[in-house]
Short mmCIF file of C-alpha atoms and ligand atoms in Angstrom, two decimals:
data_model
loop_
_atom_site.label_atom_id
_atom_site.label_comp_id
_atom_site.label_asym_id
_atom_site.label_seq_id
_atom_site.Cartn_x
_atom_site.Cartn_y
_atom_site.Cartn_z
CA UNK E 1 7.76 5.30 12.87
CA UNK E 2 8.36 8.71 13.35
CA UNK E 3 6.89 10.74 15.82
CA UNK E 4 7.27 14.24 16.97
CA UNK E 5 4.79 16.25 18.85
CA UNK E 6 1.46 15.35 18.07
CA UNK E 7 2.19 14.53 14.41
CA UNK E 8 2.33 10.41 13.25
CA UNK E 9 4.00 9.37 9.97
CA UNK E 10 2.88 6.53 9.47
CA UNK E 11 3.00 3.69 6.79
CA UNK E 12 0.71 1.82 5.37
CA UNK E 13 1.48 -1.84 7.33
CA UNK E 14 1.83 0.48 10.31
CA UNK E 15 -1.51 1.54 9.63
CA UNK E 16 -2.90 -1.57 9.98
CA UNK E 17 -1.64 -2.06 13.27
CA UNK E 18 -2.87 1.33 14.42
CA UNK E 19 -6.07 0.36 13.31
CA UNK E 20 -5.34 -3.15 14.56
CA UNK E 21 -5.81 -2.01 18.14
CA UNK E 22 -8.12 -0.98 19.43
CA UNK E 23 -8.39 2.83 19.94
CA UNK E 24 -8.65 4.62 23.60
CA UNK E 25 -5.92 7.80 21.98
CA UNK E 26 -5.35 10.26 25.32
CA UNK E 27 -4.63 13.44 25.57
CA UNK E 28 -1.21 14.65 26.92
CA UNK E 29 0.07 17.70 28.48
CA UNK E 30 -1.17 17.83 31.76
CA UNK E 31 -3.84 20.58 32.00
CA UNK E 32 -7.25 19.62 30.36
CA UNK E 33 -7.31 22.28 27.75
CA UNK E 34 -4.87 20.86 26.17
CA UNK E 35 -5.44 19.55 22.65
CA UNK E 36 -1.94 17.44 22.51
CA UNK E 37 -3.17 14.04 21.35
CA UNK E 38 -1.40 10.15 21.30
CA UNK E 39 -2.51 7.00 19.85
CA UNK E 40 -1.44 4.34 22.28
CA UNK E 41 1.45 2.84 21.47
CA UNK E 42 3.03 6.51 22.20
CA UNK E 43 2.32 7.37 25.62
CA UNK E 44 5.26 5.82 26.33
CA UNK E 45 7.30 8.25 24.47
CA UNK E 46 5.74 10.81 27.16
CA UNK E 47 6.05 9.42 30.33
CA UNK E 48 6.33 12.07 32.49
CA UNK E 49 3.39 13.32 31.40
CA UNK E 50 -0.22 12.42 32.66
CA UNK E 51 -2.70 11.13 29.79
CA UNK E 52 -6.45 12.78 30.66
CA UNK E 53 -9.48 11.09 28.66
CA UNK E 54 -11.14 11.52 26.05
CA UNK E 55 -15.08 12.01 26.25
CA UNK E 56 -18.36 12.49 24.38
CA UNK E 57 -18.30 16.62 25.31
CA UNK E 58 -14.31 17.17 24.20
CA UNK E 59 -13.88 14.19 21.44
CA UNK E 60 -10.95 13.42 19.75
CA UNK E 61 -10.46 14.51 16.07
CA UNK E 62 -8.59 13.12 13.84
CA UNK E 63 -6.88 14.45 10.54
CA UNK E 64 -5.61 11.83 8.46
CA UNK E 65 -3.62 12.76 4.91
CA UNK E 66 -4.22 10.19 2.36
CA UNK E 67 -7.32 7.64 1.60
CA UNK E 68 -4.80 4.99 0.55
CA UNK E 69 -4.98 1.86 2.42
CA UNK E 70 -3.35 2.73 5.09
CA UNK E 71 -5.40 6.35 5.70
CA UNK E 72 -8.73 4.30 5.00
CA UNK E 73 -7.91 1.10 7.02
CA UNK E 74 -7.49 3.36 10.31
CA UNK E 75 -10.19 5.61 9.03
CA UNK E 76 -12.12 2.06 9.72
CA UNK E 77 -11.10 1.37 13.00
CA UNK E 78 -11.41 4.61 13.89
CA UNK E 79 -15.59 4.25 12.57
CA UNK E 80 -15.71 0.97 14.49
CA UNK E 81 -14.52 1.81 17.86
CA UNK E 82 -16.96 3.00 19.52
CA UNK E 83 -15.11 5.50 21.07
CA UNK E 84 -14.95 9.43 21.28
CA UNK E 85 -13.09 9.62 18.92
CA UNK E 86 -14.08 11.68 15.38
CA UNK E 87 -11.91 11.92 12.31
CA UNK E 88 -11.55 13.44 8.65
CA UNK E 89 -9.49 11.81 5.61
CA UNK E 90 -7.95 14.21 3.48
CA UNK E 91 -7.34 13.18 0.22
CA UNK E 92 -5.31 15.08 -2.41
CA UNK E 93 -6.99 13.51 -5.64
CA UNK E 94 -10.29 14.81 -7.11
CA UNK E 95 -12.16 12.42 -7.43
CA UNK E 96 -12.02 9.34 -6.03
CA UNK E 97 -11.25 6.93 -9.93
CA UNK E 98 -10.83 3.67 -9.09
CA UNK E 99 -6.94 2.74 -9.08
CA UNK E 100 -5.90 -0.45 -10.68
CA UNK E 101 -4.28 -3.44 -10.34
CA UNK E 102 -4.24 -6.46 -8.41
CA UNK E 103 -2.76 -6.43 -4.40
CA UNK E 104 -1.05 -9.52 -2.52
CA UNK E 105 -2.45 -9.12 0.64
CA UNK E 106 0.23 -11.38 3.41
CA UNK E 107 -1.03 -14.08 6.26
CA UNK E 108 -0.84 -10.56 8.58
CA UNK E 109 -1.93 -7.95 6.79
CA UNK E 110 -5.63 -10.47 6.75
CA UNK E 111 -4.85 -11.02 10.20
CA UNK E 112 -4.81 -6.66 10.48
CA UNK E 113 -7.91 -7.32 8.81
CA UNK E 114 -9.16 -9.67 10.26
CA UNK E 115 -8.45 -8.50 13.69
CA UNK E 116 -9.94 -4.77 12.65
CA UNK E 117 -13.78 -5.61 11.84
CA UNK E 118 -15.47 -9.12 10.92
CA UNK E 119 -17.02 -8.08 8.52
CA UNK E 120 -14.64 -5.61 6.86
CA UNK E 121 -12.78 -8.70 6.74
CA UNK E 122 -15.61 -11.43 5.30
CA UNK E 123 -16.18 -8.56 2.34
CA UNK E 124 -12.29 -8.39 1.27
CA UNK E 125 -12.54 -12.83 2.08
CA UNK E 126 -15.28 -13.02 -0.43
CA UNK E 127 -13.18 -11.18 -3.30
CA UNK E 128 -9.68 -12.90 -2.50
CA UNK E 129 -7.95 -15.56 -4.58
CA UNK E 130 -5.51 -17.48 -2.50
CA UNK E 131 -2.23 -17.54 -2.99
CA UNK E 132 -0.58 -19.04 0.34
CA UNK E 133 -1.38 -22.10 -0.21
CA UNK E 134 -0.15 -23.30 -3.52
CA UNK E 135 3.26 -23.29 -4.89
CA UNK E 136 5.15 -20.15 -4.28
CA UNK E 137 9.04 -19.12 -5.03
CA UNK E 138 12.24 -18.66 -7.46
CA UNK E 139 13.25 -19.78 -10.54
CA UNK E 140 15.90 -20.05 -12.41
CA UNK E 141 14.84 -17.79 -15.26
CA UNK E 142 17.41 -19.40 -17.75
CA UNK E 143 17.55 -23.72 -16.66
CA UNK E 144 13.76 -22.82 -15.36
CA UNK E 145 14.16 -24.69 -12.57
CA UNK E 146 13.31 -24.37 -9.24
CA UNK E 147 16.36 -22.09 -6.60
CA UNK E 148 13.29 -22.64 -3.87
CA UNK E 149 9.69 -22.61 -3.16
CA UNK E 150 8.26 -20.53 -0.26
CA UNK E 151 5.92 -22.37 2.43
CA UNK E 152 3.21 -19.67 3.05
CA UNK E 153 0.49 -21.81 4.13
CA UNK E 154 2.14 -23.97 7.11
CA UNK E 155 3.20 -20.98 9.16
CA UNK E 156 -0.22 -19.48 8.47
CA UNK E 157 -2.17 -22.91 9.60
CA UNK E 158 0.16 -23.79 12.68
CA UNK E 159 -0.83 -19.90 13.22
CA UNK E 160 -4.57 -20.71 12.76
CA UNK E 161 -4.15 -17.16 10.18
CA UNK E 162 -5.84 -16.42 6.38
CA UNK E 163 -3.64 -17.41 3.90
CA UNK E 164 -1.76 -14.84 1.34
CA UNK E 165 -4.67 -13.47 -0.87
CA UNK E 166 -5.05 -11.09 -4.17
CA UNK E 167 -7.33 -8.88 -4.20
CA UNK E 168 -7.77 -6.19 -6.86
CA UNK E 169 -7.10 -2.38 -5.81
CA UNK E 170 -10.44 -0.84 -6.67
CA UNK E 171 -11.90 -3.58 -4.79
CA UNK E 172 -10.12 -3.06 -1.57
CA UNK E 173 -10.85 0.95 -1.75
CA UNK E 174 -14.57 0.27 -2.35
CA UNK E 175 -14.75 -2.19 0.64
CA UNK E 176 -13.03 0.00 2.60
CA UNK E 177 -14.91 3.18 1.45
CA UNK E 178 -17.83 1.92 2.52
CA UNK E 179 -18.40 2.59 6.18
CA UNK E 180 -15.97 5.60 5.92
CA UNK E 181 -16.94 7.92 2.79
CA UNK E 182 -18.74 10.43 4.69
CA UNK E 183 -15.58 11.55 6.16
CA UNK E 184 -13.05 11.34 3.50
CA UNK E 185 -12.54 15.14 1.62
CA UNK E 186 -11.81 15.25 -1.80
CA UNK E 187 -9.60 17.35 -3.84
CA UNK E 188 -7.99 17.76 -0.18
CA UNK E 189 -3.85 17.53 -0.21
CA UNK E 190 -2.43 18.50 2.99
CA UNK E 191 1.22 21.12 1.99
CA UNK E 192 1.93 21.70 5.45
CA UNK E 193 1.19 21.60 8.80
CA UNK E 194 1.19 23.81 11.90
CA UNK E 195 1.38 22.88 16.03
CA UNK E 196 -0.58 25.39 17.58
CA UNK E 197 -0.34 26.67 21.21
CA UNK E 198 -2.81 25.04 22.49
CA UNK E 199 -1.44 21.62 21.27
CA UNK E 200 -3.98 20.74 18.41
CA UNK E 201 -2.80 21.01 14.64
CA UNK E 202 -3.23 22.50 11.28
CA UNK E 203 -3.42 21.28 8.20
CA UNK E 204 -2.34 23.31 5.61
CA UNK E 205 -4.20 22.65 2.59
CA UNK E 206 -3.48 22.89 -1.11
CA UNK E 207 -4.51 26.27 -1.99
CA UNK E 208 -4.36 28.04 1.58
CA UNK E 209 -7.15 26.44 3.33
CA UNK E 210 -7.12 25.51 7.17
CA UNK E 211 -8.40 22.19 8.65
CA UNK E 212 -7.89 21.61 12.18
CA UNK E 213 -7.58 18.80 14.66
CA UNK E 214 -5.68 16.89 17.49
CA UNK E 215 -3.70 14.64 15.59
CA UNK E 216 -2.13 15.02 12.55
CA UNK E 217 -1.59 11.03 10.80
CA UNK E 218 0.69 10.85 7.39
CA UNK E 219 -0.68 8.28 5.79
CA UNK E 220 0.00 10.51 2.74
CA UNK E 221 1.98 7.91 0.50
CA UNK E 222 5.91 7.52 -0.98
CA UNK E 223 5.85 11.69 -1.60
CA UNK E 224 4.38 12.81 1.69
CA UNK E 225 4.05 16.64 1.97
CA UNK E 226 3.60 15.65 6.06
CA UNK E 227 6.75 13.62 6.16
CA UNK E 228 8.51 16.52 4.62
CA UNK E 229 7.13 19.12 6.74
CA UNK E 230 7.83 17.65 9.71
CA UNK E 231 11.31 16.41 8.97
CA UNK E 232 12.04 20.13 7.08
CA UNK E 233 12.89 18.08 4.00
CA UNK E 234 11.25 18.58 0.58
CA UNK E 235 8.94 15.17 -0.20
CA UNK E 236 11.29 14.94 -3.64
CA UNK E 237 13.85 14.42 -4.36
CA UNK E 238 18.14 13.34 -2.52
CA UNK E 239 16.77 15.20 0.26
CA UNK E 240 14.08 13.47 0.81
CA UNK E 241 14.91 10.42 2.22
CA UNK E 242 13.06 8.84 -0.89
CA UNK E 243 15.32 6.74 -3.12
CA UNK E 244 15.44 5.81 -6.60
CA UNK E 245 15.30 1.05 -6.01
CA UNK E 246 17.69 0.94 -8.66
CA UNK E 247 14.89 -1.11 -11.19
CA UNK E 248 12.50 0.31 -13.75
CA UNK E 249 9.07 -2.21 -14.16
CA UNK E 250 6.74 -3.02 -16.59
CA UNK E 251 3.63 -4.53 -15.58
CA UNK E 252 1.33 -6.64 -17.75
CA UNK E 253 -2.47 -7.64 -16.43
CA UNK E 254 -4.65 -9.91 -18.74
CA UNK E 255 -6.61 -12.71 -18.81
CA UNK E 256 -4.41 -15.71 -19.42
CA UNK E 257 -5.32 -19.31 -20.04
CA UNK E 258 -1.57 -21.09 -20.38
CA UNK E 259 -1.06 -20.86 -15.55
CA UNK E 260 -0.22 -23.44 -13.86
CA UNK E 261 -3.17 -23.33 -11.00
CA UNK E 262 -0.99 -25.63 -8.92
CA UNK E 263 0.84 -22.59 -8.86
CA UNK E 264 0.51 -18.73 -6.95
CA UNK E 265 3.44 -16.86 -8.13
CA UNK E 266 7.16 -17.32 -9.66
CA UNK E 267 9.89 -15.53 -9.59
CA UNK E 268 12.27 -15.51 -12.44
CA UNK E 269 15.98 -14.34 -11.36
CA UNK E 270 18.89 -13.76 -13.29
CA UNK E 271 21.54 -11.15 -14.05
CA UNK E 272 20.05 -7.16 -13.81
CA UNK E 273 16.79 -8.80 -14.85
CA UNK E 274 13.74 -10.93 -13.22
CA UNK E 275 10.42 -11.60 -13.68
CA UNK E 276 7.35 -12.19 -12.18
CA UNK E 277 4.40 -13.85 -13.07
CA UNK E 278 1.31 -13.99 -10.49
CA UNK E 279 -2.48 -15.92 -10.85
CA UNK E 280 -4.24 -12.66 -9.39
CA UNK E 281 -8.22 -15.41 -10.32
CA UNK E 282 -11.24 -15.24 -11.98
CA UNK E 283 -9.01 -16.18 -15.31
CA UNK E 284 -6.35 -13.23 -14.91
CA UNK E 285 -2.99 -13.33 -14.69
CA UNK E 286 0.07 -10.41 -14.25
CA UNK E 287 3.19 -10.14 -14.81
CA UNK E 288 5.93 -7.89 -14.15
CA UNK E 289 10.04 -7.83 -15.83
CA UNK E 290 12.01 -6.22 -13.12
CA UNK E 291 15.18 -4.47 -15.26
CA UNK E 292 17.88 -2.72 -13.76
CA UNK E 293 18.43 0.58 -15.21
CA UNK E 294 18.96 4.07 -14.68
CA UNK E 295 16.08 6.34 -13.83
CA UNK E 296 14.00 8.25 -16.02
CA UNK E 297 15.25 4.70 -18.58
CA UNK E 298 12.19 5.21 -20.14
CA UNK E 299 12.41 7.48 -22.08
CA UNK E 300 16.31 7.47 -23.22
CA UNK E 301 15.31 3.54 -24.30
CA UNK E 302 13.49 3.33 -27.68
CA UNK E 303 10.61 0.04 -28.48
CA UNK E 304 9.86 1.03 -31.95
CA UNK E 305 8.32 -2.19 -31.71
CA UNK E 306 6.72 -1.81 -28.67
CA UNK E 307 7.51 -3.24 -25.01
CA UNK E 308 6.21 -6.56 -25.85
CA UNK E 309 9.01 -7.24 -28.18
CA UNK E 310 11.26 -4.76 -26.28
CA UNK E 311 10.89 -7.45 -23.29
CA UNK E 312 11.32 -10.31 -24.91
CA UNK E 313 13.98 -9.16 -26.94
CA UNK E 314 15.71 -8.88 -23.65
CA UNK E 315 14.16 -12.22 -21.93
CA UNK E 316 15.99 -14.03 -24.51
CA UNK E 317 17.13 -17.69 -23.78
CA UNK E 318 14.75 -17.13 -20.59
CA UNK E 319 12.18 -19.37 -19.54
CA UNK E 320 9.09 -20.11 -22.33
CA UNK E 321 7.10 -19.57 -19.93
CA UNK E 322 7.76 -15.74 -19.94
CA UNK E 323 7.80 -15.51 -23.81
CA UNK E 324 4.47 -17.45 -23.60
CA UNK E 325 2.64 -14.89 -21.49
CA UNK E 326 4.45 -12.11 -22.47
CA UNK E 327 3.48 -12.70 -26.09
CA UNK E 328 -0.21 -12.77 -25.42
CA UNK E 329 -0.52 -9.37 -23.67
CA UNK E 330 -1.15 -6.30 -26.14
CA UNK E 331 0.25 -3.18 -25.67
CA UNK E 332 -2.56 -1.43 -24.22
CA UNK E 333 -2.51 -4.05 -21.05
CA UNK E 334 1.42 -3.05 -20.10
CA UNK E 335 3.12 0.10 -18.36
CA UNK E 336 6.29 1.30 -17.21
CA UNK E 337 7.37 3.12 -14.39
CA UNK E 338 10.47 3.10 -11.93
CA UNK E 339 10.63 2.07 -8.56
CA UNK E 340 10.95 4.21 -5.52
CA UNK E 341 11.66 2.97 -1.61
C1 FAD L 1 4.19 -2.55 -8.77
C2 FAD L 1 3.74 -2.27 -7.65
C3 FAD L 1 3.32 -3.52 -6.94
C4 FAD L 1 3.23 -3.50 -5.39
N1 FAD L 1 2.02 -4.77 -4.89
C5 FAD L 1 1.59 -4.79 -3.79
C6 FAD L 1 1.31 -5.96 -2.93
O1 FAD L 1 1.19 -7.19 -3.59
N2 FAD L 1 1.14 -6.36 -1.92
C7 FAD L 1 1.53 -4.88 -1.19
O2 FAD L 1 1.48 -5.02 0.26
N3 FAD L 1 2.13 -4.05 -1.17
C8 FAD L 1 1.84 -4.16 -2.57
N4 FAD L 1 2.50 -2.77 -2.79
C9 FAD L 1 3.39 -1.25 -1.72
C10 FAD L 1 1.64 -0.76 -2.55
O3 FAD L 1 1.50 -0.62 -2.69
C11 FAD L 1 1.92 -0.07 -1.15
O4 FAD L 1 2.53 -0.29 0.55
C12 FAD L 1 0.39 0.88 -0.59
O5 FAD L 1 0.23 1.33 -1.15
C13 FAD L 1 1.10 1.93 0.71
O6 FAD L 1 0.22 2.66 1.39
P1 FAD L 1 -0.38 4.27 1.57
O7 FAD L 1 -1.25 3.91 2.42
O8 FAD L 1 0.48 4.47 2.59
O9 FAD L 1 0.21 4.98 0.40
P2 FAD L 1 -0.67 4.96 -1.02
O10 FAD L 1 -1.05 4.04 -1.06
O11 FAD L 1 0.17 5.67 -2.11
O12 FAD L 1 -1.78 6.37 -0.30
C14 FAD L 1 -1.79 7.66 -0.77
C15 FAD L 1 -3.08 8.34 -0.56
O13 FAD L 1 -2.30 9.49 -0.45
C16 FAD L 1 -3.13 10.71 -1.39
N5 FAD L 1 -2.05 11.44 -0.96
C17 FAD L 1 -0.25 11.79 -1.80
N6 FAD L 1 -0.40 13.28 -1.39
C18 FAD L 1 -1.57 13.36 -0.11
C19 FAD L 1 -1.35 14.83 -0.14
N7 FAD L 1 -0.13 15.87 0.36
N8 FAD L 1 -2.63 14.87 0.83
C20 FAD L 1 -3.46 14.76 0.99
N9 FAD L 1 -3.29 12.83 0.18
C21 FAD L 1 -2.19 12.28 0.14
C22 FAD L 1 -3.32 9.70 -2.21
O14 FAD L 1 -3.45 10.18 -3.48
C23 FAD L 1 -3.33 8.60 -1.97
O15 FAD L 1 -4.52 8.02 -2.04
C24 FAD L 1 3.36 -2.70 -4.27
C25 FAD L 1 3.83 -0.83 -5.01
C26 FAD L 1 4.51 -1.18 -6.23
C27 FAD L 1 4.96 0.19 -6.73
#
């Protein structure tokens, strides 16, 4: 979490935390005309300044850059907060094409969503495939024996928290947009922002248009322009703060009947590479093959027979479960991407 003036840059998990707390934002700056505004957690950063209340006459307007899971979690909380807070979500993409793939929602994420809103939570719960009450853990990729099983069940149970589950990202997105879509502006990428003398903030969009607000939340993902603007660094490259993880990943998603119903996810580890198989529900499975490679290795490593045979060759001698699932995955069901932190 980084705070500078009236700017907040946060990760998805931070947004869930912010969203899960009661939003009761205050203005800082003493004079009632000052528009410098913060979330409650930030009050402690300026103890010398007296907050003044937000009212129906002078609502707080929050700009949220990015309609990913973080931005949408906060938008939902603002929508449900019943406070004098208005908001606009500025999303770069032109159209809300459903972004694919499952996302694992850990117990604490589910608990945050539950605290955010019972109805929203029950909509997500209805789409969930529970994995946190099943066997999950790490296996030796070659000997095919368990190194460690993760007990996700008893910590959740003892705290009365939901189990870890998996949800399809498009379904999560659709649920999180149900109450907020009227406040989402697409084709509105935030290029930078400007602090104004009266304490308000101006988001400058790609193409030069401007949007004014009291607070700007940077939920614009790993290549954040808001972060770049706040820290005066580029959004990509060596000085951006984003670094290559050292791994490229191949992800496959398919209908699969050969999985172990007792198992949520398995991670097969070995030298320089590892492989994950996850039950994502309704008869579908996802697998990931992580390979230690330099960045942008995709173009330089030829795969004349396709990605499936290429991976089976690299994982020769590893668990037959890996070969079985990769063997029945179509080329069109596999995607490769480099991973950045
Ligand atoms: C392969 C893979 C698997 C993963 N699996 C899991 C998992 O199982 N469980 C889990 O918890 N996490 C998982 N993660 C991590 C998770 O996807 C991220 O932590 C999460 O998506 C971050 O959410 P976010 O809202 O901060 O950013 P994002 O989801 O990246 O959303 C950012 C949004 O901002 C928009 N945007 C970008 N730039 C701008 C701009 N300048 N102006 C306006 N809008 C902009 C984007 O279009 C996007 O809609 C995985 C990540 C990867 C890569």
